[in-house]
Structures are given as structure tokens and as C-alpha cells.
Tab-separated table of C-alpha atoms and ligand atoms in Angstrom:
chain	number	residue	atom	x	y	z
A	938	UNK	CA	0.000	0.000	0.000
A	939	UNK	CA	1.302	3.399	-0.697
A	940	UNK	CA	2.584	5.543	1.760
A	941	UNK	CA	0.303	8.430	2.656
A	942	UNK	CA	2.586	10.146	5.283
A	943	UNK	CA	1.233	11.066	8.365
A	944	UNK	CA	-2.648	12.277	9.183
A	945	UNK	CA	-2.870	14.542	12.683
A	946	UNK	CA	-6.774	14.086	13.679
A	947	UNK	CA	-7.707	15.851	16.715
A	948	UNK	CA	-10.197	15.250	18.913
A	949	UNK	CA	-9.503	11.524	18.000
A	950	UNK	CA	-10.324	9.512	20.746
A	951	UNK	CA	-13.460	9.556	20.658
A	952	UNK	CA	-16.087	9.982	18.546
A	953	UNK	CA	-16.320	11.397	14.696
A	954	UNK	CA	-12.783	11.612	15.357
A	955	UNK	CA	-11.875	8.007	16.103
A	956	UNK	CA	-14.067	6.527	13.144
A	957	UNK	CA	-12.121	8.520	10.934
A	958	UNK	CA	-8.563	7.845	12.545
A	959	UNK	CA	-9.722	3.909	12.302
A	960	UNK	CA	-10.313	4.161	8.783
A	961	UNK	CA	-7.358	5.833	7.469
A	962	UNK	CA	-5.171	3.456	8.993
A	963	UNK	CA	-7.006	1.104	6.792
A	964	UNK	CA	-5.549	3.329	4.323
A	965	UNK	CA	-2.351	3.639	4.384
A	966	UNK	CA	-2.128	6.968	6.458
A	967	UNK	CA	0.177	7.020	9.464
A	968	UNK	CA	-1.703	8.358	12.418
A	969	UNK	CA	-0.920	11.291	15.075
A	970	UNK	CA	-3.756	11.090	17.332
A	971	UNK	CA	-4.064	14.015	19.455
A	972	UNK	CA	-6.936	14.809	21.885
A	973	UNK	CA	-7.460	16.882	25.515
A	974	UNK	CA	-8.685	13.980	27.368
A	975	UNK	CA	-5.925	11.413	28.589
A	976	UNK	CA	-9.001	8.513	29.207
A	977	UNK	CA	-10.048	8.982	25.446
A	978	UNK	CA	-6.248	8.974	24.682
A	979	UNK	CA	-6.192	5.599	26.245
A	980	UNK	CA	-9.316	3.940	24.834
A	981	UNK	CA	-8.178	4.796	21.341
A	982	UNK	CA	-5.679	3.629	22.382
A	983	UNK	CA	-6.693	0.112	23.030
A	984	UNK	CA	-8.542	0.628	20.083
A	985	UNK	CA	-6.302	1.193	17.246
A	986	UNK	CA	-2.576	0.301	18.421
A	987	UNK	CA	-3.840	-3.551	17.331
A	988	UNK	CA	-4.852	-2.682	13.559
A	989	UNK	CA	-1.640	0.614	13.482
A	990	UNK	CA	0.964	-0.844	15.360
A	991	UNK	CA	3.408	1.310	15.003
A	992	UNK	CA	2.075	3.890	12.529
A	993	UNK	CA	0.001	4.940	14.979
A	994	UNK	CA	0.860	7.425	18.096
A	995	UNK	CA	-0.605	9.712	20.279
A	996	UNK	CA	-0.409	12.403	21.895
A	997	UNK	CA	-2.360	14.888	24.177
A	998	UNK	CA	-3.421	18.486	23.282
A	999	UNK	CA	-5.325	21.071	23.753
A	1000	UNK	CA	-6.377	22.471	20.272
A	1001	UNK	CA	-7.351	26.164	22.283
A	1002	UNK	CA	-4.291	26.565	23.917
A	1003	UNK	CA	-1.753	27.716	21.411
A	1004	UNK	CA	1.514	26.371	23.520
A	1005	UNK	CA	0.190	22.929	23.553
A	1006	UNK	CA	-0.570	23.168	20.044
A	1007	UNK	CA	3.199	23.595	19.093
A	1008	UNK	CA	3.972	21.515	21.671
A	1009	UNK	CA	2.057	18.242	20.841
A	1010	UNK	CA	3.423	18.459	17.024
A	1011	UNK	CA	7.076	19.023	17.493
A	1012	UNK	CA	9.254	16.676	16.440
A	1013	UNK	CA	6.537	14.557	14.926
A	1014	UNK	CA	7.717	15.002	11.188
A	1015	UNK	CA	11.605	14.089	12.156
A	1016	UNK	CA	10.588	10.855	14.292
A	1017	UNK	CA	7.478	9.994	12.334
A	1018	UNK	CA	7.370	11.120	8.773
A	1019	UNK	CA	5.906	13.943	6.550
A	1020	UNK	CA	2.083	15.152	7.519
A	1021	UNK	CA	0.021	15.552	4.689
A	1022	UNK	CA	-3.367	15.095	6.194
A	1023	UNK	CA	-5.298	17.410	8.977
A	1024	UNK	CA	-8.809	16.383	10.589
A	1025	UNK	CA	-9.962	18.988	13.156
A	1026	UNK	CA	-12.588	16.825	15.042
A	1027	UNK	CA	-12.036	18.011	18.225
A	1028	UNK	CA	-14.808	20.268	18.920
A	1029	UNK	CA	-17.568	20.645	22.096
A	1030	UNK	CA	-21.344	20.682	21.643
A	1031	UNK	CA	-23.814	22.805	24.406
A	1032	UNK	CA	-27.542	22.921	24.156
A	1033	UNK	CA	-28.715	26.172	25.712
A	1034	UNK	CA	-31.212	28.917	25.181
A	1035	UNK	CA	-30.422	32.403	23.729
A	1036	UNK	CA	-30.939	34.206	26.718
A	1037	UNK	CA	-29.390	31.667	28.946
A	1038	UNK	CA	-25.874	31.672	27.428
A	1039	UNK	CA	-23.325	33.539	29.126
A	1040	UNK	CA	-20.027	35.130	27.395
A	1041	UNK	CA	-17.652	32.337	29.195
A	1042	UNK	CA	-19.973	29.790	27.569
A	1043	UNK	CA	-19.845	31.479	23.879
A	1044	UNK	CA	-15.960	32.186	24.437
A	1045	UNK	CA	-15.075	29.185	25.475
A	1046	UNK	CA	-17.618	27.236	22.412
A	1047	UNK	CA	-15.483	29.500	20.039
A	1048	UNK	CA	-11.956	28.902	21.662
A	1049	UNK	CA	-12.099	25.246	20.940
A	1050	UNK	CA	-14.278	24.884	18.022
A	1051	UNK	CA	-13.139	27.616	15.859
A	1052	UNK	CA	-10.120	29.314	17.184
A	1053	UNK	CA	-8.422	25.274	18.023
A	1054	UNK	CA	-9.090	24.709	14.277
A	1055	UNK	CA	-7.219	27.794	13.432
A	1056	UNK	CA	-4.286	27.085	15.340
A	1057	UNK	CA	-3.782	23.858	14.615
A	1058	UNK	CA	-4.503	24.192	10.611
A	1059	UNK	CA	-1.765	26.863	10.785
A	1060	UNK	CA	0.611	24.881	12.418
A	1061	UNK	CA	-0.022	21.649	10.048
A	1062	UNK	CA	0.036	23.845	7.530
A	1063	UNK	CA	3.340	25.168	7.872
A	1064	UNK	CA	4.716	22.147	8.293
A	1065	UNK	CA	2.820	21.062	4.302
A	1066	UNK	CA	3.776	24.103	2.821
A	1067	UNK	CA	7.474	23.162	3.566
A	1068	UNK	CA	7.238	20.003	2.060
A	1069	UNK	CA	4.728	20.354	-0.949
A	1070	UNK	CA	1.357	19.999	0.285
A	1071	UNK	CA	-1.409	18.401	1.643
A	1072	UNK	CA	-4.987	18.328	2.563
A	1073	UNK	CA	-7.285	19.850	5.308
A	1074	UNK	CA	-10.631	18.442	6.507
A	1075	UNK	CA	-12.459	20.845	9.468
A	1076	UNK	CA	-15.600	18.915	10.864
A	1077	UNK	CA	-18.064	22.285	11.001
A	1078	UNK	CA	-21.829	20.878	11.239
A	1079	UNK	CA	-25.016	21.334	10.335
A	1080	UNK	CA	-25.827	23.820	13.109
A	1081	UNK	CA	-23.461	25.819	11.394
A	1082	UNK	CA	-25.292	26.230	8.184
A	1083	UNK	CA	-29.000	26.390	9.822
A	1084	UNK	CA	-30.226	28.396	12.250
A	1085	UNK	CA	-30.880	25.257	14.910
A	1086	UNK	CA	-32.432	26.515	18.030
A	1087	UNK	CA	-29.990	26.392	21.236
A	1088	UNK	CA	-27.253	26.798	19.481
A	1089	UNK	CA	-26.001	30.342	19.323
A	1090	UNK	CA	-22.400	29.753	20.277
A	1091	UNK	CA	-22.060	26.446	18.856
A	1092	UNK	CA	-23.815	27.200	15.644
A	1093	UNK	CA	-21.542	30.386	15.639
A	1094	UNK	CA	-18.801	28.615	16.196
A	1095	UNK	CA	-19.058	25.984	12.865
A	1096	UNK	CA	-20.739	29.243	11.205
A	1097	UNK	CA	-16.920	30.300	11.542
A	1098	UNK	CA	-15.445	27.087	10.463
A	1099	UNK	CA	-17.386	26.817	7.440
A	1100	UNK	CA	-15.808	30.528	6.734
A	1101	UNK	CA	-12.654	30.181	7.813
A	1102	UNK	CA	-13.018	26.702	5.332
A	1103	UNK	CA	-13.249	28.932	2.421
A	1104	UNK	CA	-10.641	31.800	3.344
A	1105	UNK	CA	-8.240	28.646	3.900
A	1106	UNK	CA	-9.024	27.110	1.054
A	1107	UNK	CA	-8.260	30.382	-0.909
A	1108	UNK	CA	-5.266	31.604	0.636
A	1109	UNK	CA	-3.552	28.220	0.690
A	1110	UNK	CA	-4.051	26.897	-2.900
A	1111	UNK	CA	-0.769	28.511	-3.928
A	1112	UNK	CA	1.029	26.372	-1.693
A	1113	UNK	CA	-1.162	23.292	-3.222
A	1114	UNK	CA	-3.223	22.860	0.006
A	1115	UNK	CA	-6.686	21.739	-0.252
A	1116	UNK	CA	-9.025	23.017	2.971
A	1117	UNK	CA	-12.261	21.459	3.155
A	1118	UNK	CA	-15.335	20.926	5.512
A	1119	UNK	CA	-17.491	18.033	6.463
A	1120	UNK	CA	-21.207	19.423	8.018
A	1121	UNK	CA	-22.513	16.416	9.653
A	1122	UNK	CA	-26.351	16.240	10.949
A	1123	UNK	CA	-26.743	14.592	14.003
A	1124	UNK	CA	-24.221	11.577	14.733
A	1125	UNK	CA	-24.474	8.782	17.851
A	1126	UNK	CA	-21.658	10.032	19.543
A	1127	UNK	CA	-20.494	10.234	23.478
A	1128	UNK	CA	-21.028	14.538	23.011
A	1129	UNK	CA	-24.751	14.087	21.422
A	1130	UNK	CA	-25.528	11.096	23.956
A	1131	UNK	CA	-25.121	14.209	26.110
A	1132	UNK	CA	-26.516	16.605	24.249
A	1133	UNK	CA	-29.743	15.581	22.907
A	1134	UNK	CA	-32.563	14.738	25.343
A	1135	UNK	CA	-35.717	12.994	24.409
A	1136	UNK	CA	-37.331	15.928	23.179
A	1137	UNK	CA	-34.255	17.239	21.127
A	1138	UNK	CA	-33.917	13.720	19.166
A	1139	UNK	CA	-37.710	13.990	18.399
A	1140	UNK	CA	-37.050	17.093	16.620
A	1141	UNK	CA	-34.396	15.656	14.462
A	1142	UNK	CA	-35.793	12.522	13.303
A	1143	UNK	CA	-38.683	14.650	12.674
A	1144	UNK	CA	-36.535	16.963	9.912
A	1145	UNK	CA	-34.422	14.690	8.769
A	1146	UNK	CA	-35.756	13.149	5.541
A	1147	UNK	CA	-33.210	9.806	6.363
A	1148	UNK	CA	-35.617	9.803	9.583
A	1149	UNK	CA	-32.188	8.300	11.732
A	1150	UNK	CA	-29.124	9.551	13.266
A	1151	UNK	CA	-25.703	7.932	11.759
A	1152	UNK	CA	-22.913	6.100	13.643
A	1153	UNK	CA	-19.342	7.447	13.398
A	1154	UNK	CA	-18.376	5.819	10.835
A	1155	UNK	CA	-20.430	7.208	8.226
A	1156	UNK	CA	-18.451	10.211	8.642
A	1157	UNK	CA	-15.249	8.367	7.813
A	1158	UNK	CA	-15.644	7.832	4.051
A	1159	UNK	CA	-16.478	11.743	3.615
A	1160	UNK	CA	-12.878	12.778	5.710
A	1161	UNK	CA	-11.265	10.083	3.541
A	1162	UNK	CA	-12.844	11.276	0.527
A	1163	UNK	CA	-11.412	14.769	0.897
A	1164	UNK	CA	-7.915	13.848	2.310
A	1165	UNK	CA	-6.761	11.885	-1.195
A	1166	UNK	CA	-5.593	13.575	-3.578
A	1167	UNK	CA	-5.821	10.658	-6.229
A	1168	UNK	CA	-9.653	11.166	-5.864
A	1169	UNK	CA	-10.437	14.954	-4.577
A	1170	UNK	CA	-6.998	16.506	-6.028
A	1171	UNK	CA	-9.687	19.632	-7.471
A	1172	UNK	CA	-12.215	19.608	-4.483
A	1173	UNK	CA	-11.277	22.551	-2.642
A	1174	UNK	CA	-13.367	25.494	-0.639
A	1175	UNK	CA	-16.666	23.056	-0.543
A	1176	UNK	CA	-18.283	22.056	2.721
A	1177	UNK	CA	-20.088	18.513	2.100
A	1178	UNK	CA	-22.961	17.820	4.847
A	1179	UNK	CA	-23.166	14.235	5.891
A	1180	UNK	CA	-26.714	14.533	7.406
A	1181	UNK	CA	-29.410	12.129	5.980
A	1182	UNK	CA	-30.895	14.980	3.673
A	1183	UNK	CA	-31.438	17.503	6.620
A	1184	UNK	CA	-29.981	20.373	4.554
A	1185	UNK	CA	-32.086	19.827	2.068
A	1186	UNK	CA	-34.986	19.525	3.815
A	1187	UNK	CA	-38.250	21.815	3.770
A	1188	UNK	CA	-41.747	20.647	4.524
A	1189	UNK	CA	-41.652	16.754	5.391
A	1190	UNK	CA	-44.328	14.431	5.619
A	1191	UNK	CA	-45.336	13.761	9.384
A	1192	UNK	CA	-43.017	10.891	11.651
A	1193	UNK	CA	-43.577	8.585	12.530
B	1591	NAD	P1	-16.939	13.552	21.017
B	1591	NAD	O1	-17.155	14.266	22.287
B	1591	NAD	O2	-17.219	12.103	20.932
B	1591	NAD	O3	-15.434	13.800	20.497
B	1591	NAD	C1	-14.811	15.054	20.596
B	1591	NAD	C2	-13.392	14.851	21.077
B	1591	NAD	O4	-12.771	16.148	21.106
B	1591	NAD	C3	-13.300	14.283	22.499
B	1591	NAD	O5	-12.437	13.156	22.533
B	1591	NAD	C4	-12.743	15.428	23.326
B	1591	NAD	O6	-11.898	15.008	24.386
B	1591	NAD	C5	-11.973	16.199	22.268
B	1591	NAD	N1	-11.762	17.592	22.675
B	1591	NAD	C6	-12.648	18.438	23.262
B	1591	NAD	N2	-12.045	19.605	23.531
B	1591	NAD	C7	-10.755	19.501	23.098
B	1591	NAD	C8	-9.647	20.367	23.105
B	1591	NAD	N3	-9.731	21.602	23.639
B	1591	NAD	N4	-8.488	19.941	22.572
B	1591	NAD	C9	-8.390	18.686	22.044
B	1591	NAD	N5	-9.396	17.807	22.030
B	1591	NAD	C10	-10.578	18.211	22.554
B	1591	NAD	O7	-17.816	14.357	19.946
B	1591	NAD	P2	-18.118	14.099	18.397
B	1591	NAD	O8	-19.593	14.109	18.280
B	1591	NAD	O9	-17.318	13.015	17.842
B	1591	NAD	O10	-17.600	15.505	17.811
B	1591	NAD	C11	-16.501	15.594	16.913
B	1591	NAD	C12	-16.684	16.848	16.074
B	1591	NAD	O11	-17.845	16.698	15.260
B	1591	NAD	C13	-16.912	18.110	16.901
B	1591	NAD	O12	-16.213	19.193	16.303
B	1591	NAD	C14	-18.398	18.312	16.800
B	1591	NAD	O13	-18.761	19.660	16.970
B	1591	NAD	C15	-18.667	17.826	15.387
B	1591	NAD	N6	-20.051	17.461	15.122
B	1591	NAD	C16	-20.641	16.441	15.788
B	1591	NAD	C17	-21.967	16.117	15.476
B	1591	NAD	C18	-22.681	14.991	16.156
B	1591	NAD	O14	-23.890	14.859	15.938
B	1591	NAD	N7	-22.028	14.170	16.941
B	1591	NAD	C19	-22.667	16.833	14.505
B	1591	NAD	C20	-22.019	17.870	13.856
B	1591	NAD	C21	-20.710	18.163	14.167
């Protein structure tokens, strides 16, 4: 199998994050798994060290905190090998009404979701510009193309990524780096087992014409999709939603 070079995916222990890491392996990427929580760290751990061996390592971060950042990816081309593929999965997800969100809660959605995907694209990307390229997937969401209830900050936040998406995309074609963006709809994942109560998950199976939420992995083929150049090499600037039809949803017939 050819050799891909190295894919960083953050927020990779768990989650949208994880599916993705576990099928690139599959593909011939070598894997820098970097996430903020050391008990993810470890289940992914457990998880993929039997399928990547040694093509897979990891590393903890915080994608917010610039230091750490730089931190968690030095060194990682000399010991491991060129990175030509970014995933910025790590991300957090709150529920909460207009009124009731305070300006720690918005900051702090932003720091991570939006400004963590800035730093750490900029970082990666230095380190592709150097050596000829590579490709960028951010994982924005639905909520920030729609105007979902509850989610002010959060829907702000992936409003942002989607933007920054296309600014990226622009400003970094010169240097043959392609910047993309996944939007998926709802997801069965540890944040939306949080997240969504009863009467939240009613809501979306109601408006989404797939009438389901998708597993993890259905995510996966999307971020692999985007990351190869042998198949994507003039897909640049575009943000794909992965979300049973909910973006192009209007008036649906009742569910059940
Ligand atoms: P998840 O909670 O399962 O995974 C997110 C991971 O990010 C966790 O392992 C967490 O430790 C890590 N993380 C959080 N803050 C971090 C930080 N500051 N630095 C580094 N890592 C950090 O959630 P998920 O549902 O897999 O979400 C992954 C991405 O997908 C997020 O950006 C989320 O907003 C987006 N998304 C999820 C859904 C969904 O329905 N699950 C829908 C649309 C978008």
C-alpha cells in the first residue's frame, strides 16, 4: 500500500474523530492522534494500536491553547514522517437557550471549536507548505449552516469554520493545500448522547428526511474522501454535509 505520510486528527479519541482515525489506517495513512482527554487517549488507544501498530501514536493536546498546540506536534515530522493530512474533530457541543448563554460559555464554544481549528490548521500547515502539500478536513456541522435553536455559540462557532473553510481554502491553494469541511447532521456520539434529550432527538428525526441519526463511521468515508488527492486533487473550498438529507430539507411528511 502506498505511503500516505502522516494524518494529525484531533479530537480523535473519541467519537467522529476516532471513526475517521480507524479508517485511514485502513488506508495507508500514518496516524498522530491528538486529543485533551488522557481517558479517550487511552481507549483509542486500546482501540487502534492492534490494527496501526506502530504507525500509529498519540499524543495529548489542547487544540485552544496555542503552547500545547506547538507543543504536541514538534518533532513529529523528524521521528514519524511527513504530515500531509489534517482532521480537526475536536470540537464541544452545548444545548442552551439564547438568553441563557453567558459570554464564558460562547468564548469558550469559540476557543475550541473555531479558534483550536485555526491554530492547529496553521501549524499543520506550515509544516505542508514546507514540504509540498497536503490536505485539510475541518468537521463544522449542520448547526453551522441552519439556524438550529440552542445553538447560538455552537452554531456560531461551525458558522466560523465553514468561513474560515473557504478563506483557507483560498489563501492556501498557492502552496497546493486543499481546505475542506465536512457538516454532519446529528451523529451517535459520546457529546450528542449528552446533548440531545428525548425531546431534542424527536425534533431531528422529525426533519431529517433519512428519519435516523448515523454512527461514526459514516463520517469516515467523507474525511477520507477529501484527504486523497488521487480522488479529490480539485475539491477545494466546498463544505459537504453528511446529514441524511437535513440540509435539504423543507416541509416533510409527518413521523412517525
Ligand atoms: P466527542 O465528544 O465524541 O469527540 C470530541 C473529542 O474532542 C473528544 O475526545 C474530546 O476530548 C476532544 N476535545 C474536546 N475539547 C478539546 C480540546 N480543547 N483539545 C483537544 N481535544 C478536545 O464528539 P463528536 O460528536 O465526535 O464531535 C466531533 C466533532 O464533530 C466536533 O467538532 C463536533 O462539533 C462535530 N459534530 C458532531 C456532530 C454529532 O452529531 N455528533 C454533529 C455535527 C458536528
Amino acid at each position: 500500500m502506498a505511503d500516505r505520510g502522516v494524518a494529525v486528527v484531533t479530537g480523535g479519541g473519541s467519537g467522529i474523530g476516532l471513526a475517521i482515525a480507524e479508517a485511514l489506517i485502513g488506508e495507508g495513512w500514518k496516524l498522530l492522534v491528538a486529543d485533551l482527554s488522557a481517558d479517550a487517549l487511552q481507549a483509542a488507544r486500546t482501540r487502534l494500536e492492534p490494527r496501526g501498530g506502530d504507525a500509529v501514536k498519540f499524543v495529548q493536546m489542547d487544540v485552544a491553547d496555542e503552547a500545547s498546540v506547538i507543543a504536541g506536534l514538534k518533532g513529529c515530522e523528524d521521528k514519524f514522517g511527513e504530515v500531509r493530512g489534517l482532521v480537526n474533530s475536536a470540537g464541544i457541543g452545548r444545548d442552551v437557550p439564547f438568553f441563557d448563554t453567558s459570554v464564558q460559555l460562547f468564548r469558550k464554544i469559540l476557543d475550541i471549536n473555531l479558534v483550536g481549528t485555526f491554530a492547529v490548521s496553521r501549524e499543520v500547515g506550515r509544516l505542508m507548505k514546507a514540504h509540498g502539500g497536503g490536505a485539510i478536513v475541518n468537521i463544522a456541522s449542520v448547526s453551522g449552516l441552519r439556524g438550529n435553536i440552542g445553538r447560538s455559540a455552537y452554531g456560531a462557532s461551525k458558522g466560523g469554520v465553514v468561513t474560515l473553510t473557504q478563506v483557507m481554502a483560498c489563501e492556501l491553494a498557492p502552496d497546493n493545500i486543499r481546505v475542506n469541511a465536512i457538516a454532519p447532521g446529528p451523529i451517535e456520539t459520546p457529546m450528542v448522547k449528552e446533548m440531545h434529550n428525548d425531546a431534542v432527538r424527536a425534533g431531528w428525526l422529525q426533519q431529517v428526511p433519512q428519519r435516523r441519526y448515523a454512527a461514526p463511521e459514516e463520517i469516515a468515508g467523507a474525511a477520507s474522501f477529501l484527504l486523497d488527492s488521487s480522488k479529490s486533487s480539485f475539491v477545494t473550498g466546498q463544505i459537504l454535509a453528511v446529514d441524511g438529507g437535513f440540509t435539504a430539507g423543507g416541509l416533510l411528511p409527518p413521523y412517525p
